[in-house]
Amino acid sequence: MSLHTAHLRAHSDVSRLDTFIALSDFDRPTLVVDLDRVEAQFRALSAGLGRAQIHYAVKANPADEVIDRLVALGSHFDAASRGEIALCLDRGAKPREISFGNTIKRASDIAWAWDRGITLFAADAEEELEKIAEHAPGARVYIRLIVEVSEADWPLTRKFGCDKDTALRLLDYARDLHLDPVGFSFHVGSQTRRAEMWAPALDALAEIWTAAQDAGHGLTVLNIGGGFPAFYGEEIEAPEAYARAVMDLVTARFGDVPHIMAEPGRGMVAEAGTIVAETMLVSRKSDRDIHRWVYIDIGRFSGLAETEGEAIRYQFETARDGDQMGPCILAGPSCDSADVLYEKRPIMLPMTLRAGDRVLIRNTGAYTSTYSSVGFNGFPPLDVICI
Ligand SMILES: *Cc1c(COP(=O)(O)O)cnc(C)c1O
């Protein structure tokens, strides 16, 4: 698919959002989420993923209405905490549809989840297995592996998972603890733009899978995690084609695995959301300053944390985009000097932009409301409206 069609696709469904936004006033930064677009993403990902079961990664966007829509569509859920499990149960998900996928769990939360019927847990260390064995005796566990090579724009590889030898030892240890070790999980890295980037991780996993079977473990669950991309200006495949290509890579290596789980977060909700922000100030630091500074009312501490390292490059739109465009350094409103969104690669905004102008930030439905801190520096956290 060409960049052009990717761009068209990303903007083809915005009219419902844009109509709502145009007719509304907002007195603080607001994320508007189109639930129909979430549904379309779910259907496309499901179609491409085939027999894999979707466990939506709740942290990407935990709005009640998003969870409600996904429950209605038959999604399952990957939860990372007691709070996320409680949310899914409250919104009507069944306990057996929820996996406790964080490898770092409080013992009392394991007991709480087990008590409510959650039976599937992730682990990547001995001590975690011991906690699970004590507080969820006999539970199903999968071992999370480190992905060594990742070309993802937002890699998650360092904090979670264990290497091959540790993983094989943990399977044995889980069995010794009378748990039910059912398989492996990994995360290829968030915003993995092309499906073929999954191949090295799947190759490594296939080797470990075979070694585990040779060691006598009858594995049944392969959890391929998240990584499904959203459109941020660089070419990506449409969700159905992307998911199908990933499943082709999986099937070529793991044809007969009974249960495959996939945990899209970003790919499910990012393109369903637009943030409505406001320009607070346009200025230059000196007469010779070639860059304008544009300050908007949302920053790194109120929802746009993924601008860290300028890794995720959001798309900005204003009503003046027909005017001459020029580069600017874009910054948030707070009094923290780290609250600069894009500086190394400046953002193009209209030269006529001025304080009070509305700025739309596209495809921001994922990892914005969850990263919005509770009013850092007195600036209100990101409001969320689902339509
Ligand atoms: C965050 C997370 C996901 C979702 O990742 P995306 O890249 O947003 O799809 C999936 N699985 C686990 C375990 C996660 O922590």
Coordinates of C-alpha atoms and ligand atoms in Angstrom, one line a residue:
M1 CA 0.0 0.0 0.0
S2 CA 1.3 3.4 -0.8
L3 CA 1.8 6.2 1.7
H4 CA -1.0 8.0 0.0
T5 CA -3.6 5.3 0.5
A6 CA -2.4 4.8 4.1
H7 CA -3.0 8.5 4.6
L8 CA -6.4 8.3 3.0
R9 CA -7.3 5.2 5.1
A10 CA -6.3 7.0 8.3
H11 CA -8.5 9.9 7.4
S12 CA -11.4 8.2 5.8
D13 CA -13.4 7.8 9.0
V14 CA -12.7 11.1 10.7
S15 CA -15.9 12.8 9.6
R16 CA -17.9 11.5 12.5
L17 CA -15.2 12.7 14.9
D18 CA -14.7 16.0 13.0
T19 CA -18.4 16.8 13.0
F20 CA -18.6 16.2 16.7
I21 CA -15.5 18.3 17.4
A22 CA -16.6 21.1 15.1
L23 CA -19.9 21.4 17.0
S24 CA -18.4 21.3 20.5
D25 CA -16.6 23.7 22.8
F26 CA -13.8 22.3 25.0
D27 CA -12.4 24.1 28.0
R28 CA -9.5 21.7 28.4
P29 CA -7.6 19.2 26.3
T30 CA -10.0 16.5 25.3
L31 CA -9.6 13.1 23.6
V32 CA -12.6 12.3 21.5
V33 CA -12.9 8.6 20.7
D34 CA -15.1 7.2 17.9
L35 CA -16.4 3.9 19.2
D36 CA -17.5 2.8 15.7
R37 CA -13.9 3.2 14.6
V38 CA -12.8 1.0 17.5
E39 CA -15.3 -1.6 16.3
A40 CA -14.0 -1.4 12.7
Q41 CA -10.4 -1.9 14.0
F42 CA -11.6 -4.9 16.1
R43 CA -13.3 -6.4 13.1
A44 CA -10.4 -5.9 10.8
L45 CA -7.9 -7.3 13.3
S46 CA -10.1 -10.3 14.0
A47 CA -10.5 -11.0 10.3
G48 CA -6.8 -10.9 9.8
L49 CA -5.9 -12.8 13.0
G50 CA -8.2 -15.7 12.1
R51 CA -8.1 -18.3 14.8
A52 CA -6.1 -16.2 17.2
Q53 CA -8.1 -14.9 20.1
I54 CA -7.8 -11.1 20.7
H55 CA -7.0 -10.0 24.3
Y56 CA -7.3 -6.2 24.1
A57 CA -4.4 -4.6 26.1
V58 CA -6.5 -2.5 28.4
K59 CA -3.8 0.1 29.2
A60 CA -3.9 1.5 25.7
N61 CA -7.3 3.1 26.5
P62 CA -9.4 1.9 29.5
A63 CA -12.4 4.2 28.9
D64 CA -15.6 2.4 30.1
E65 CA -17.2 2.8 26.7
V66 CA -14.3 1.3 24.8
I67 CA -14.3 -1.8 27.1
D68 CA -18.1 -2.0 26.7
R69 CA -17.9 -2.0 22.9
L70 CA -15.1 -4.6 22.9
V71 CA -17.0 -6.9 25.4
A72 CA -20.0 -6.7 23.1
L73 CA -17.9 -7.7 20.1
G74 CA -16.5 -10.7 21.9
S75 CA -13.0 -9.5 22.7
H76 CA -11.0 -10.9 25.5
F77 CA -8.7 -8.8 27.7
D78 CA -5.1 -8.5 28.8
A79 CA -5.0 -6.8 32.2
A80 CA -1.9 -5.7 34.0
S81 CA -3.3 -4.9 37.5
R82 CA -6.2 -5.4 39.9
G83 CA -7.7 -2.2 38.7
E84 CA -7.8 -3.3 35.1
I85 CA -9.2 -6.7 36.0
A86 CA -11.9 -5.0 38.1
L87 CA -12.7 -2.7 35.2
C88 CA -13.1 -5.6 32.8
L89 CA -15.3 -7.6 35.2
D90 CA -17.4 -4.5 36.0
R91 CA -18.0 -3.9 32.3
G92 CA -19.2 -7.5 31.8
A93 CA -16.1 -9.5 30.7
K94 CA -16.0 -13.1 32.0
P95 CA -13.1 -14.1 34.3
R96 CA -12.0 -16.8 31.8
E97 CA -11.7 -14.0 29.1
I98 CA -9.2 -12.0 31.1
S99 CA -5.5 -12.8 31.4
F100 CA -3.3 -11.3 34.1
G101 CA -0.5 -10.5 31.7
N102 CA 1.9 -8.4 33.9
T103 CA 4.9 -10.3 34.9
I104 CA 5.2 -8.1 38.1
K105 CA 2.2 -8.7 40.3
R106 CA 1.4 -8.0 43.9
A107 CA 0.8 -11.2 45.8
S108 CA -2.5 -9.9 47.2
D109 CA -3.6 -9.0 43.7
I110 CA -2.9 -12.6 42.4
A111 CA -5.0 -13.9 45.3
W112 CA -7.8 -11.4 44.6
A113 CA -7.8 -12.3 40.9
W114 CA -7.8 -16.0 41.5
D115 CA -10.7 -15.5 43.9
R116 CA -12.6 -13.9 41.1
G117 CA -12.0 -16.7 38.6
I118 CA -8.9 -15.4 36.7
T119 CA -6.9 -18.5 35.8
L120 CA -4.2 -17.4 33.3
F121 CA -1.1 -15.6 34.5
A122 CA 2.2 -14.4 33.0
A123 CA 5.6 -14.8 34.7
D124 CA 9.3 -14.3 33.8
A125 CA 11.0 -15.1 37.1
E126 CA 11.1 -17.8 39.8
E127 CA 9.8 -15.5 42.6
E128 CA 6.8 -14.6 40.4
L129 CA 6.0 -18.3 39.9
E130 CA 6.3 -18.9 43.7
K131 CA 3.8 -16.0 44.3
I132 CA 1.4 -17.5 41.8
A133 CA 1.7 -21.0 43.2
E134 CA 1.0 -19.8 46.7
H135 CA -2.0 -17.5 45.8
A136 CA -3.4 -19.2 42.7
P137 CA -2.5 -22.8 43.2
G138 CA -2.7 -24.9 40.0
A139 CA -3.2 -21.8 37.8
R140 CA -2.2 -21.8 34.1
V141 CA 1.0 -19.8 33.5
Y142 CA 2.8 -18.7 30.4
I143 CA 6.4 -17.6 30.4
R144 CA 7.3 -14.3 28.9
L145 CA 10.4 -14.3 26.7
I146 CA 12.8 -11.4 25.9
V147 CA 12.8 -10.3 22.3
E148 CA 16.4 -9.6 21.5
V149 CA 15.9 -7.9 18.1
S150 CA 13.2 -5.4 17.5
E151 CA 12.7 -2.7 15.0
A152 CA 9.7 -1.3 16.7
D153 CA 9.3 2.5 17.1
W154 CA 8.5 2.1 20.8
P155 CA 10.4 -1.1 22.0
L156 CA 9.3 -2.7 25.2
T157 CA 12.1 -5.3 25.3
R158 CA 14.3 -4.5 28.2
K159 CA 12.0 -4.5 31.2
F160 CA 10.1 -7.7 30.6
G161 CA 10.8 -11.3 29.8
C162 CA 13.6 -13.8 30.3
D163 CA 16.1 -15.6 28.0
K164 CA 15.7 -19.1 26.6
D165 CA 17.6 -21.0 29.3
T166 CA 15.7 -19.2 32.1
A167 CA 12.4 -19.8 30.3
L168 CA 13.0 -23.5 30.0
R169 CA 14.0 -23.7 33.6
L170 CA 10.9 -21.7 34.6
L171 CA 8.7 -24.3 32.8
D172 CA 10.2 -27.0 34.9
Y173 CA 9.9 -25.0 38.1
A174 CA 6.3 -24.2 37.4
R175 CA 5.5 -27.9 37.1
D176 CA 7.4 -28.6 40.3
L177 CA 5.2 -25.9 42.0
H178 CA 2.1 -27.8 40.7
L179 CA 1.2 -24.9 38.3
D180 CA 0.1 -25.6 34.8
P181 CA 2.8 -24.2 32.4
V182 CA 0.9 -23.8 29.1
G183 CA 3.2 -21.8 26.9
F184 CA 5.1 -18.7 26.0
S185 CA 4.4 -15.0 25.4
F186 CA 6.5 -12.2 24.0
H187 CA 6.0 -8.6 22.8
V188 CA 7.6 -7.7 19.5
G189 CA 7.7 -4.0 20.5
S190 CA 5.0 -1.4 20.2
Q191 CA 4.4 0.2 16.8
T192 CA 6.1 -2.5 14.8
R193 CA 5.4 -0.9 11.4
R194 CA 5.8 -3.9 9.1
A195 CA 4.7 -7.5 9.6
E196 CA 8.0 -8.9 8.4
M197 CA 9.7 -7.3 11.4
W198 CA 8.1 -10.1 13.4
A199 CA 10.1 -12.8 11.7
P200 CA 13.3 -12.7 13.8
A201 CA 11.3 -12.8 17.1
L202 CA 9.1 -15.7 15.8
D203 CA 12.2 -17.6 14.7
A204 CA 13.8 -17.3 18.1
L205 CA 10.5 -18.3 19.7
A206 CA 10.2 -21.4 17.5
E207 CA 13.6 -22.6 18.7
I208 CA 12.6 -22.2 22.3
W209 CA 9.2 -23.9 21.7
T210 CA 10.9 -26.9 20.2
A211 CA 13.4 -27.1 23.0
A212 CA 10.5 -27.0 25.5
Q213 CA 8.7 -29.8 23.7
D214 CA 11.8 -31.9 23.6
A215 CA 12.0 -31.4 27.4
G216 CA 8.6 -32.9 27.7
H217 CA 6.3 -29.9 28.1
G218 CA 3.1 -30.3 26.1
L219 CA 2.6 -26.6 25.4
T220 CA -0.8 -25.3 24.2
V221 CA -0.7 -21.5 24.3
L222 CA 1.2 -19.1 22.2
N223 CA 0.7 -15.5 23.1
I224 CA 2.1 -13.2 20.4
G225 CA 1.4 -10.0 22.3
G226 CA 0.8 -6.6 20.8
G227 CA 2.8 -4.4 18.4
F228 CA 0.1 -3.8 15.8
P229 CA 0.8 -0.3 14.4
A230 CA -1.2 2.9 14.0
F231 CA -0.8 5.6 11.3
Y232 CA 1.5 8.4 12.5
G233 CA 2.6 9.7 9.1
E234 CA 4.8 6.8 8.1
E235 CA 3.5 4.0 5.9
I236 CA 1.8 1.1 7.5
E237 CA -0.3 -1.8 6.2
A238 CA -4.1 -1.8 6.9
P239 CA -4.9 -3.8 10.0
E240 CA -6.5 -6.8 8.4
A241 CA -3.6 -7.3 5.9
Y242 CA -1.0 -6.7 8.6
A243 CA -2.6 -9.2 11.0
R244 CA -3.0 -11.8 8.3
A245 CA 0.7 -11.4 7.3
V246 CA 1.7 -11.9 11.0
M247 CA -0.5 -15.0 11.3
D248 CA 1.1 -16.4 8.1
L249 CA 4.5 -16.0 9.8
V250 CA 3.1 -17.7 13.0
T251 CA 1.4 -20.5 11.1
A252 CA 4.5 -21.3 9.1
R253 CA 6.4 -21.9 12.4
F254 CA 3.6 -23.0 14.8
G255 CA 1.0 -24.6 12.6
D256 CA -0.5 -26.9 15.2
V257 CA -0.5 -24.8 18.4
P258 CA -4.1 -25.1 19.8
H259 CA -4.4 -21.6 21.3
I260 CA -3.0 -18.4 19.9
M261 CA -3.6 -15.2 21.8
A262 CA -2.9 -11.7 20.4
E263 CA -2.9 -8.5 22.5
P264 CA -3.3 -5.4 20.3
G265 CA -3.5 -2.2 22.2
R266 CA -2.4 0.7 20.0
G267 CA -3.6 -1.0 16.8
M268 CA -7.1 -1.2 18.3
V269 CA -7.7 2.3 19.5
A270 CA -5.1 4.8 18.3
E271 CA -6.7 5.7 15.1
A272 CA -10.1 6.0 16.7
G273 CA -9.1 9.1 18.7
T274 CA -8.4 12.7 18.1
I275 CA -7.2 15.1 20.8
V276 CA -8.6 18.6 20.7
A277 CA -5.9 21.0 22.0
E278 CA -5.5 24.8 22.0
T279 CA -2.5 27.0 21.1
M280 CA -1.5 28.9 24.2
L281 CA 1.4 31.0 22.9
V282 CA 3.5 31.5 19.7
S283 CA 6.8 33.2 20.3
R284 CA 10.4 33.7 19.3
K285 CA 13.3 33.8 21.7
S286 CA 15.2 36.5 19.8
D287 CA 14.9 38.5 16.5
R288 CA 17.3 36.1 14.9
D289 CA 15.6 32.9 16.1
I290 CA 14.7 30.9 13.1
H291 CA 12.3 28.7 14.9
R292 CA 9.1 29.7 16.4
W293 CA 8.1 28.2 19.7
V294 CA 4.5 27.0 19.8
Y295 CA 3.1 26.1 23.2
I296 CA -0.1 24.1 23.4
D297 CA -2.3 23.2 26.4
I298 CA -1.3 19.5 26.4
G299 CA 2.2 18.2 27.0
R300 CA 4.4 15.4 28.0
F301 CA 2.8 15.2 31.5
S302 CA -0.8 15.5 30.5
G303 CA -1.1 12.8 27.8
L304 CA 1.6 13.1 25.2
A305 CA 4.3 11.0 27.0
E306 CA 5.0 9.0 23.9
T307 CA 6.7 12.1 22.4
E308 CA 9.7 11.1 24.6
G309 CA 12.7 10.9 22.4
E310 CA 10.4 12.1 19.6
A311 CA 9.7 8.4 19.0
I312 CA 6.0 8.7 18.1
R313 CA 5.3 11.6 15.8
Y314 CA 1.8 12.7 16.0
Q315 CA 0.0 14.5 13.1
F316 CA -1.3 18.0 13.8
E317 CA -4.1 19.8 12.1
T318 CA -5.4 23.4 12.4
A319 CA -8.0 25.5 10.6
R320 CA -5.2 27.5 9.1
D321 CA -3.4 24.7 7.3
G322 CA -4.1 26.3 3.9
D323 CA -1.8 29.2 4.9
Q324 CA 2.0 29.2 4.5
M325 CA 3.6 26.5 6.7
G326 CA 6.8 26.8 8.7
P327 CA 8.8 24.8 11.2
C328 CA 8.3 25.3 15.0
I329 CA 9.4 23.8 18.2
L330 CA 6.4 22.4 19.9
A331 CA 6.1 22.4 23.6
G332 CA 3.6 21.7 26.4
P333 CA 2.3 24.2 28.9
S334 CA 3.9 23.1 32.1
C335 CA 6.9 24.7 33.9
D336 CA 9.1 21.7 33.4
S337 CA 11.8 22.2 30.8
A338 CA 11.5 18.6 29.7
D339 CA 8.0 19.4 28.5
V340 CA 9.1 19.9 24.9
L341 CA 7.3 17.6 22.5
Y342 CA 9.3 18.0 19.2
E343 CA 12.5 19.9 18.8
K344 CA 15.1 17.7 17.0
R345 CA 12.7 17.3 14.1
P346 CA 10.5 20.4 14.2
I347 CA 6.8 20.3 13.3
M348 CA 5.3 22.2 10.4
L349 CA 2.5 24.5 11.5
P350 CA 0.9 27.5 9.8
M351 CA 2.9 30.8 10.1
T352 CA -0.4 32.5 11.0
L353 CA -1.1 30.3 14.0
R354 CA -1.8 32.3 17.1
A355 CA -2.9 31.9 20.7
G356 CA -6.4 30.5 21.0
D357 CA -6.3 28.5 17.8
R358 CA -7.5 24.9 18.0
V359 CA -5.0 22.2 17.2
L360 CA -6.2 18.7 16.4
I361 CA -3.8 15.8 17.2
R362 CA -4.7 12.8 15.1
N363 CA -4.6 9.1 15.9
T364 CA -4.1 9.7 19.6
G365 CA -6.6 7.1 21.0
A366 CA -3.9 5.0 22.5
Y367 CA -1.5 5.7 25.4
T368 CA -2.7 9.3 26.0
S369 CA -5.4 9.2 28.6
T370 CA -3.6 6.5 30.5
Y371 CA -0.4 8.6 30.5
S372 CA -2.1 11.7 31.6
S373 CA -0.9 12.5 35.1
V374 CA -3.3 13.8 37.7
G375 CA -3.0 17.4 36.9
F376 CA 0.8 17.9 36.9
N377 CA 1.6 21.6 37.5
G378 CA -2.2 22.3 37.8
F379 CA -2.9 21.6 34.1
P380 CA -6.0 19.4 34.0
P381 CA -5.5 15.8 32.8
L382 CA -6.8 14.8 29.4
D383 CA -10.6 14.6 29.3
V384 CA -12.1 11.7 27.3
I385 CA -15.4 11.7 25.4
C386 CA -16.5 8.6 23.5
I387 CA -19.0 9.1 20.7
Ligands
LIG1 C1 1.1 -2.9 26.4 C2 1.0 -4.4 26.1 C3 0.4 -4.8 24.9 C4 -0.1 -3.8 23.8 O1 0.9 -3.5 23.0 P1 0.6 -2.6 21.7 O2 1.9 -2.4 21.1 O3 -0.1 -1.3 22.1 O4 -0.3 -3.4 20.8 C5 0.2 -6.1 24.7 N1 0.7 -7.0 25.6 C6 1.3 -6.7 26.8 C7 1.8 -7.7 27.7 C8 1.5 -5.3 27.0 O5 2.1 -4.9 28.2

